[in-house]
């Protein structure tokens, strides 16, 4: 996990997907199998599992499991933008 956090910081991001991916890559490079604590996403059409291939859990299901927070911001006002359409640039003739 620490290797994943360090890699994400080096990339300039705080994305949990990047941290998870980089942590898994570091664990595999050390010869350890990464531990997955979340249940893997159920594919639309199940494919037979090949024991030779590494098992991958998709993080998209994790994001979709949480609803987005309610947006309480007011709707934008467009009157100021209409005024900008009528302004001319100083350097135009």
Short mmCIF file of N, CA, C and O in Angstrom, two decimals:
data_model
loop_
_atom_site.label_atom_id
_atom_site.label_comp_id
_atom_site.label_asym_id
_atom_site.label_seq_id
_atom_site.Cartn_x
_atom_site.Cartn_y
_atom_site.Cartn_z
N UNK A 1 0.82 -1.18 0.00
CA UNK A 1 0.00 0.00 0.00
C UNK A 1 0.87 1.25 0.00
O UNK A 1 0.57 2.21 -0.70
N UNK A 2 1.93 1.22 0.78
CA UNK A 2 2.83 2.38 0.84
C UNK A 2 3.45 2.63 -0.52
O UNK A 2 3.57 3.79 -0.95
N UNK A 3 3.84 1.57 -1.22
CA UNK A 3 4.42 1.74 -2.56
C UNK A 3 3.39 2.36 -3.50
O UNK A 3 3.74 3.19 -4.34
N UNK A 4 2.12 1.97 -3.37
CA UNK A 4 1.06 2.56 -4.19
C UNK A 4 0.88 4.03 -3.91
O UNK A 4 0.70 4.83 -4.82
N UNK A 5 0.90 4.40 -2.63
CA UNK A 5 0.77 5.82 -2.26
C UNK A 5 1.95 6.63 -2.78
O UNK A 5 1.78 7.73 -3.30
N UNK A 6 3.16 6.08 -2.63
CA UNK A 6 4.35 6.80 -3.12
C UNK A 6 4.29 6.99 -4.64
O UNK A 6 4.62 8.06 -5.14
N UNK A 7 3.87 5.96 -5.34
CA UNK A 7 3.79 6.06 -6.81
C UNK A 7 2.73 7.08 -7.22
O UNK A 7 2.94 7.86 -8.14
N UNK A 8 1.59 7.10 -6.52
CA UNK A 8 0.54 8.05 -6.86
C UNK A 8 1.02 9.49 -6.61
O UNK A 8 0.76 10.38 -7.42
N UNK A 9 1.71 9.70 -5.50
CA UNK A 9 2.24 11.04 -5.20
C UNK A 9 3.26 11.44 -6.26
O UNK A 9 3.27 12.59 -6.72
N UNK A 10 4.10 10.50 -6.67
CA UNK A 10 5.09 10.81 -7.71
C UNK A 10 4.42 11.17 -9.03
O UNK A 10 4.94 11.98 -9.79
N UNK A 11 3.24 10.58 -9.28
CA UNK A 11 2.50 10.90 -10.50
C UNK A 11 1.67 12.17 -10.36
O UNK A 11 1.06 12.64 -11.31
N UNK A 12 1.59 12.71 -9.12
CA UNK A 12 0.84 13.94 -8.90
C UNK A 12 -0.66 13.73 -8.83
O UNK A 12 -1.43 14.60 -9.22
N UNK A 13 -1.10 12.58 -8.32
CA UNK A 13 -2.53 12.30 -8.23
C UNK A 13 -2.87 11.71 -6.87
O UNK A 13 -1.99 11.21 -6.18
N UNK A 14 -4.13 11.81 -6.51
CA UNK A 14 -4.63 11.21 -5.27
C UNK A 14 -5.68 10.15 -5.58
O UNK A 14 -6.41 9.74 -4.69
N UNK A 15 -5.78 9.73 -6.80
CA UNK A 15 -6.81 8.79 -7.22
C UNK A 15 -6.63 7.45 -6.53
O UNK A 15 -5.55 6.85 -6.56
N UNK A 16 -7.71 6.95 -5.93
CA UNK A 16 -7.65 5.65 -5.27
C UNK A 16 -7.41 4.52 -6.26
O UNK A 16 -6.82 3.50 -5.92
N UNK A 17 -7.84 4.72 -7.50
CA UNK A 17 -7.59 3.71 -8.53
C UNK A 17 -6.09 3.59 -8.81
O UNK A 17 -5.56 2.50 -8.96
N UNK A 18 -5.41 4.73 -8.89
CA UNK A 18 -3.97 4.72 -9.15
C UNK A 18 -3.24 4.08 -7.98
O UNK A 18 -2.34 3.26 -8.17
N UNK A 19 -3.63 4.44 -6.75
CA UNK A 19 -3.00 3.85 -5.57
C UNK A 19 -3.17 2.34 -5.57
O UNK A 19 -2.21 1.59 -5.36
N UNK A 20 -4.39 1.86 -5.83
CA UNK A 20 -4.64 0.42 -5.83
C UNK A 20 -3.84 -0.29 -6.92
O UNK A 20 -3.24 -1.34 -6.67
N UNK A 21 -3.84 0.29 -8.12
CA UNK A 21 -3.12 -0.33 -9.22
C UNK A 21 -1.63 -0.39 -8.94
O UNK A 21 -0.98 -1.42 -9.12
N UNK A 22 -1.05 0.71 -8.46
CA UNK A 22 0.38 0.75 -8.19
C UNK A 22 0.75 -0.16 -7.01
O UNK A 22 1.81 -0.78 -7.02
N UNK A 23 -0.13 -0.27 -6.02
CA UNK A 23 0.12 -1.19 -4.90
C UNK A 23 0.13 -2.63 -5.38
O UNK A 23 0.97 -3.43 -4.96
N UNK A 24 -0.79 -2.97 -6.27
CA UNK A 24 -0.83 -4.33 -6.82
C UNK A 24 0.42 -4.61 -7.65
O UNK A 24 1.00 -5.69 -7.58
N UNK A 25 0.82 -3.64 -8.46
CA UNK A 25 2.02 -3.83 -9.28
C UNK A 25 3.24 -4.04 -8.39
O UNK A 25 4.07 -4.91 -8.67
N UNK A 26 3.35 -3.28 -7.30
CA UNK A 26 4.49 -3.43 -6.40
C UNK A 26 4.45 -4.78 -5.71
O UNK A 26 5.50 -5.43 -5.54
N UNK A 27 3.27 -5.24 -5.30
CA UNK A 27 3.15 -6.54 -4.64
C UNK A 27 3.52 -7.67 -5.59
O UNK A 27 4.22 -8.61 -5.21
N UNK A 28 3.10 -7.56 -6.84
CA UNK A 28 3.43 -8.60 -7.82
C UNK A 28 4.92 -8.59 -8.14
O UNK A 28 5.53 -9.64 -8.34
N UNK A 29 5.53 -7.41 -8.16
CA UNK A 29 6.97 -7.31 -8.44
C UNK A 29 7.78 -7.95 -7.31
O UNK A 29 8.85 -8.50 -7.55
N UNK A 30 7.24 -7.89 -6.08
CA UNK A 30 7.92 -8.52 -4.94
C UNK A 30 7.62 -10.01 -4.83
O UNK A 30 8.09 -10.66 -3.91
N UNK A 31 6.80 -10.54 -5.73
CA UNK A 31 6.47 -11.94 -5.71
C UNK A 31 5.31 -12.30 -4.81
O UNK A 31 5.02 -13.46 -4.58
N UNK A 32 4.64 -11.28 -4.26
CA UNK A 32 3.48 -11.53 -3.39
C UNK A 32 2.22 -11.36 -4.20
O UNK A 32 2.13 -10.52 -5.09
N UNK A 33 1.21 -12.14 -3.87
CA UNK A 33 -0.10 -11.99 -4.50
C UNK A 33 -0.84 -10.89 -3.75
O UNK A 33 -0.91 -10.93 -2.53
N UNK A 34 -1.36 -9.89 -4.46
CA UNK A 34 -2.08 -8.82 -3.77
C UNK A 34 -3.36 -9.34 -3.13
O UNK A 34 -4.03 -10.20 -3.67
N UNK A 35 -3.68 -8.81 -1.95
CA UNK A 35 -4.90 -9.19 -1.25
C UNK A 35 -6.03 -8.31 -1.72
O UNK A 35 -5.91 -7.10 -1.75
N UNK A 36 -7.15 -8.93 -2.07
CA UNK A 36 -8.33 -8.19 -2.49
C UNK A 36 -9.39 -8.39 -1.42
O UNK A 36 -9.77 -9.51 -1.11
N UNK A 37 -9.87 -7.28 -0.82
CA UNK A 37 -10.85 -7.38 0.25
C UNK A 37 -12.27 -7.16 -0.25
O UNK A 37 -13.21 -7.54 0.41
N UNK A 38 -12.44 -6.53 -1.38
CA UNK A 38 -13.78 -6.27 -1.92
C UNK A 38 -14.18 -7.42 -2.85
O UNK A 38 -13.34 -8.04 -3.49
N UNK A 39 -15.47 -7.69 -2.91
CA UNK A 39 -15.95 -8.72 -3.81
C UNK A 39 -15.78 -8.24 -5.25
O UNK A 39 -16.04 -7.09 -5.56
N UNK A 40 -15.31 -9.11 -6.15
CA UNK A 40 -15.13 -8.68 -7.53
C UNK A 40 -16.47 -8.40 -8.20
O UNK A 40 -17.50 -8.94 -7.81
N UNK A 41 -16.43 -7.53 -9.18
CA UNK A 41 -17.64 -7.18 -9.92
C UNK A 41 -18.12 -8.39 -10.71
O UNK A 41 -17.33 -9.17 -11.23
N UNK A 42 -19.43 -8.55 -10.79
CA UNK A 42 -20.00 -9.65 -11.54
C UNK A 42 -20.13 -9.23 -13.00
O UNK A 42 -20.83 -8.27 -13.30
N UNK A 43 -19.45 -9.91 -13.91
CA UNK A 43 -19.56 -9.52 -15.33
C UNK A 43 -20.94 -9.86 -15.88
O UNK A 43 -21.65 -10.70 -15.34
N UNK A 44 -21.32 -9.17 -16.96
CA UNK A 44 -22.62 -9.42 -17.59
C UNK A 44 -22.72 -10.86 -18.07
O UNK A 44 -23.74 -11.51 -17.90
N UNK A 45 -21.69 -11.32 -18.69
CA UNK A 45 -21.68 -12.72 -19.13
C UNK A 45 -20.46 -13.38 -18.49
O UNK A 45 -19.32 -13.03 -18.77
N UNK A 46 -20.69 -14.32 -17.61
CA UNK A 46 -19.57 -14.95 -16.92
C UNK A 46 -18.69 -15.74 -17.88
O UNK A 46 -19.18 -16.42 -18.78
N UNK A 47 -17.40 -15.58 -17.70
CA UNK A 47 -16.44 -16.31 -18.50
C UNK A 47 -15.76 -17.32 -17.60
O UNK A 47 -15.57 -17.08 -16.41
N UNK A 48 -15.39 -18.45 -18.13
CA UNK A 48 -14.71 -19.44 -17.29
C UNK A 48 -13.38 -18.89 -16.80
O UNK A 48 -12.63 -18.27 -17.55
N UNK A 49 -13.11 -19.12 -15.52
CA UNK A 49 -11.87 -18.62 -14.93
C UNK A 49 -10.71 -19.52 -15.34
O UNK A 49 -10.79 -20.74 -15.26
N UNK A 50 -9.66 -18.91 -15.83
CA UNK A 50 -8.45 -19.63 -16.20
C UNK A 50 -7.48 -19.55 -15.02
O UNK A 50 -7.06 -18.46 -14.65
N UNK A 51 -7.14 -20.67 -14.40
CA UNK A 51 -6.26 -20.60 -13.23
C UNK A 51 -4.86 -20.09 -13.55
O UNK A 51 -4.14 -19.69 -12.66
N UNK A 52 -4.48 -20.05 -14.83
CA UNK A 52 -3.16 -19.56 -15.21
C UNK A 52 -3.11 -18.03 -15.23
O UNK A 52 -2.04 -17.45 -15.13
N UNK A 53 -4.27 -17.38 -15.37
CA UNK A 53 -4.32 -15.92 -15.45
C UNK A 53 -4.50 -15.32 -14.07
O UNK A 53 -5.19 -15.89 -13.23
N UNK A 54 -3.90 -14.15 -13.81
CA UNK A 54 -4.12 -13.50 -12.52
C UNK A 54 -5.56 -13.00 -12.40
O UNK A 54 -6.16 -12.56 -13.39
N UNK A 55 -6.15 -13.12 -11.23
CA UNK A 55 -7.51 -12.66 -11.00
C UNK A 55 -7.48 -11.15 -10.75
O UNK A 55 -6.68 -10.67 -9.97
N UNK A 56 -8.36 -10.43 -11.43
CA UNK A 56 -8.40 -8.98 -11.36
C UNK A 56 -9.77 -8.56 -10.87
O UNK A 56 -10.79 -9.04 -11.36
N UNK A 57 -9.81 -7.66 -9.90
CA UNK A 57 -11.10 -7.10 -9.48
C UNK A 57 -11.19 -5.68 -10.04
O UNK A 57 -10.24 -4.92 -10.00
N UNK A 58 -12.34 -5.34 -10.60
CA UNK A 58 -12.52 -4.05 -11.24
C UNK A 58 -12.97 -3.03 -10.21
O UNK A 58 -13.85 -3.29 -9.40
N UNK A 59 -12.38 -1.85 -10.25
CA UNK A 59 -12.72 -0.81 -9.28
C UNK A 59 -13.96 -0.03 -9.68
O UNK A 59 -14.48 0.73 -8.89
N UNK A 60 -14.46 -0.22 -10.91
CA UNK A 60 -15.65 0.51 -11.34
C UNK A 60 -16.85 0.16 -10.47
O UNK A 60 -17.63 1.03 -10.11
N UNK A 61 -16.99 -1.10 -10.10
CA UNK A 61 -18.11 -1.51 -9.25
C UNK A 61 -18.05 -0.81 -7.91
O UNK A 61 -19.08 -0.45 -7.33
N UNK A 62 -16.84 -0.59 -7.41
CA UNK A 62 -16.67 0.12 -6.14
C UNK A 62 -17.20 1.55 -6.25
O UNK A 62 -17.87 2.04 -5.36
N UNK A 63 -16.92 2.21 -7.37
CA UNK A 63 -17.39 3.59 -7.57
C UNK A 63 -18.90 3.64 -7.76
O UNK A 63 -19.56 4.55 -7.30
N UNK A 64 -19.46 2.67 -8.48
CA UNK A 64 -20.89 2.68 -8.75
C UNK A 64 -21.71 2.29 -7.52
O UNK A 64 -22.90 2.57 -7.47
N UNK A 65 -21.09 1.65 -6.55
CA UNK A 65 -21.82 1.22 -5.35
C UNK A 65 -22.18 2.41 -4.47
O UNK A 65 -23.13 2.35 -3.69
N UNK A 66 -21.43 3.50 -4.59
CA UNK A 66 -21.70 4.68 -3.77
C UNK A 66 -22.46 5.70 -4.60
O UNK A 66 -22.03 6.05 -5.70
N UNK A 67 -23.59 6.20 -4.09
CA UNK A 67 -24.31 7.24 -4.85
C UNK A 67 -23.56 8.56 -4.78
O UNK A 67 -22.82 8.83 -3.82
N UNK A 68 -23.74 9.36 -5.80
CA UNK A 68 -23.14 10.69 -5.81
C UNK A 68 -23.83 11.57 -4.79
O UNK A 68 -25.04 11.46 -4.58
N UNK A 69 -23.10 12.50 -4.15
CA UNK A 69 -23.75 13.39 -3.19
C UNK A 69 -24.68 14.36 -3.92
O UNK A 69 -24.49 14.67 -5.10
N UNK A 70 -25.69 14.80 -3.21
CA UNK A 70 -26.65 15.75 -3.77
C UNK A 70 -25.95 17.08 -4.07
O UNK A 70 -25.17 17.57 -3.27
N UNK A 71 -26.22 17.66 -5.21
CA UNK A 71 -25.63 18.94 -5.60
C UNK A 71 -26.58 20.05 -5.18
O UNK A 71 -27.65 20.21 -5.76
N UNK A 72 -26.18 20.82 -4.15
CA UNK A 72 -27.04 21.87 -3.61
C UNK A 72 -26.71 23.24 -4.19
O UNK A 72 -27.28 24.25 -3.75
N UNK A 73 -25.82 23.29 -5.17
CA UNK A 73 -25.45 24.59 -5.74
C UNK A 73 -26.60 25.15 -6.57
O UNK A 73 -27.35 24.39 -7.20
N UNK A 74 -26.75 26.48 -6.58
CA UNK A 74 -27.81 27.06 -7.41
C UNK A 74 -27.44 26.94 -8.89
O UNK A 74 -26.28 26.80 -9.25
N UNK A 75 -28.45 26.99 -9.74
CA UNK A 75 -28.20 26.94 -11.17
C UNK A 75 -27.44 28.19 -11.60
O UNK A 75 -27.63 29.27 -11.03
N UNK A 76 -26.57 28.08 -12.58
CA UNK A 76 -25.82 29.26 -13.02
C UNK A 76 -26.72 30.28 -13.69
O UNK A 76 -27.71 29.94 -14.32
N UNK A 77 -26.34 31.54 -13.52
CA UNK A 77 -27.07 32.62 -14.18
C UNK A 77 -26.34 32.95 -15.47
O UNK A 77 -25.13 33.03 -15.51
N UNK A 78 -27.07 33.15 -16.53
CA UNK A 78 -26.46 33.36 -17.84
C UNK A 78 -26.49 34.80 -18.30
O UNK A 78 -25.96 35.13 -19.37
N UNK A 79 -27.08 35.70 -17.50
CA UNK A 79 -27.19 37.10 -17.95
C UNK A 79 -25.82 37.72 -18.18
O UNK A 79 -25.61 38.44 -19.16
N UNK A 80 -24.84 37.45 -17.31
CA UNK A 80 -23.52 38.04 -17.47
C UNK A 80 -22.84 37.54 -18.75
O UNK A 80 -22.12 38.27 -19.41
N UNK A 81 -23.08 36.29 -19.12
CA UNK A 81 -22.48 35.76 -20.32
C UNK A 81 -23.06 36.40 -21.57
O UNK A 81 -22.35 36.65 -22.55
N UNK A 82 -24.33 36.70 -21.56
CA UNK A 82 -24.94 37.40 -22.70
C UNK A 82 -24.32 38.77 -22.91
O UNK A 82 -24.13 39.22 -24.04
N UNK A 83 -23.97 39.45 -21.83
CA UNK A 83 -23.33 40.76 -21.94
C UNK A 83 -21.95 40.64 -22.58
O UNK A 83 -21.53 41.52 -23.34
N UNK A 84 -21.24 39.57 -22.32
CA UNK A 84 -19.91 39.39 -22.89
C UNK A 84 -19.95 39.22 -24.41
O UNK A 84 -19.00 39.56 -25.10
N UNK A 85 -21.05 38.73 -24.93
CA UNK A 85 -21.16 38.54 -26.37
C UNK A 85 -21.15 39.87 -27.12
O UNK A 85 -20.74 39.93 -28.28
N UNK A 86 -21.56 40.94 -26.48
CA UNK A 86 -21.66 42.24 -27.13
C UNK A 86 -20.41 43.08 -26.94
O UNK A 86 -20.30 44.15 -27.55
N UNK A 87 -19.47 42.67 -26.14
CA UNK A 87 -18.23 43.43 -25.92
C UNK A 87 -17.27 43.20 -27.06
O UNK A 87 -17.17 42.10 -27.61
N UNK A 88 -16.55 44.25 -27.44
CA UNK A 88 -15.54 44.13 -28.47
C UNK A 88 -14.17 44.19 -27.82
O UNK A 88 -13.98 44.87 -26.83
N UNK A 89 -13.23 43.48 -28.42
CA UNK A 89 -11.86 43.50 -27.92
C UNK A 89 -11.23 44.85 -28.26
O UNK A 89 -11.57 45.48 -29.25
N UNK A 90 -10.33 45.27 -27.42
CA UNK A 90 -9.66 46.58 -27.62
C UNK A 90 -8.84 46.60 -28.89
O UNK A 90 -8.74 47.62 -29.54
N UNK A 91 -8.22 45.48 -29.25
CA UNK A 91 -7.35 45.48 -30.43
C UNK A 91 -8.11 45.24 -31.74
O UNK A 91 -7.52 45.24 -32.80
N UNK A 92 -9.41 45.02 -31.68
CA UNK A 92 -10.16 44.79 -32.92
C UNK A 92 -10.59 46.13 -33.53
O UNK A 92 -10.77 47.11 -32.85
N UNK A 93 -10.78 46.17 -34.83
CA UNK A 93 -11.17 47.43 -35.47
C UNK A 93 -12.55 47.36 -36.04
O UNK A 93 -13.14 46.43 -36.29
#
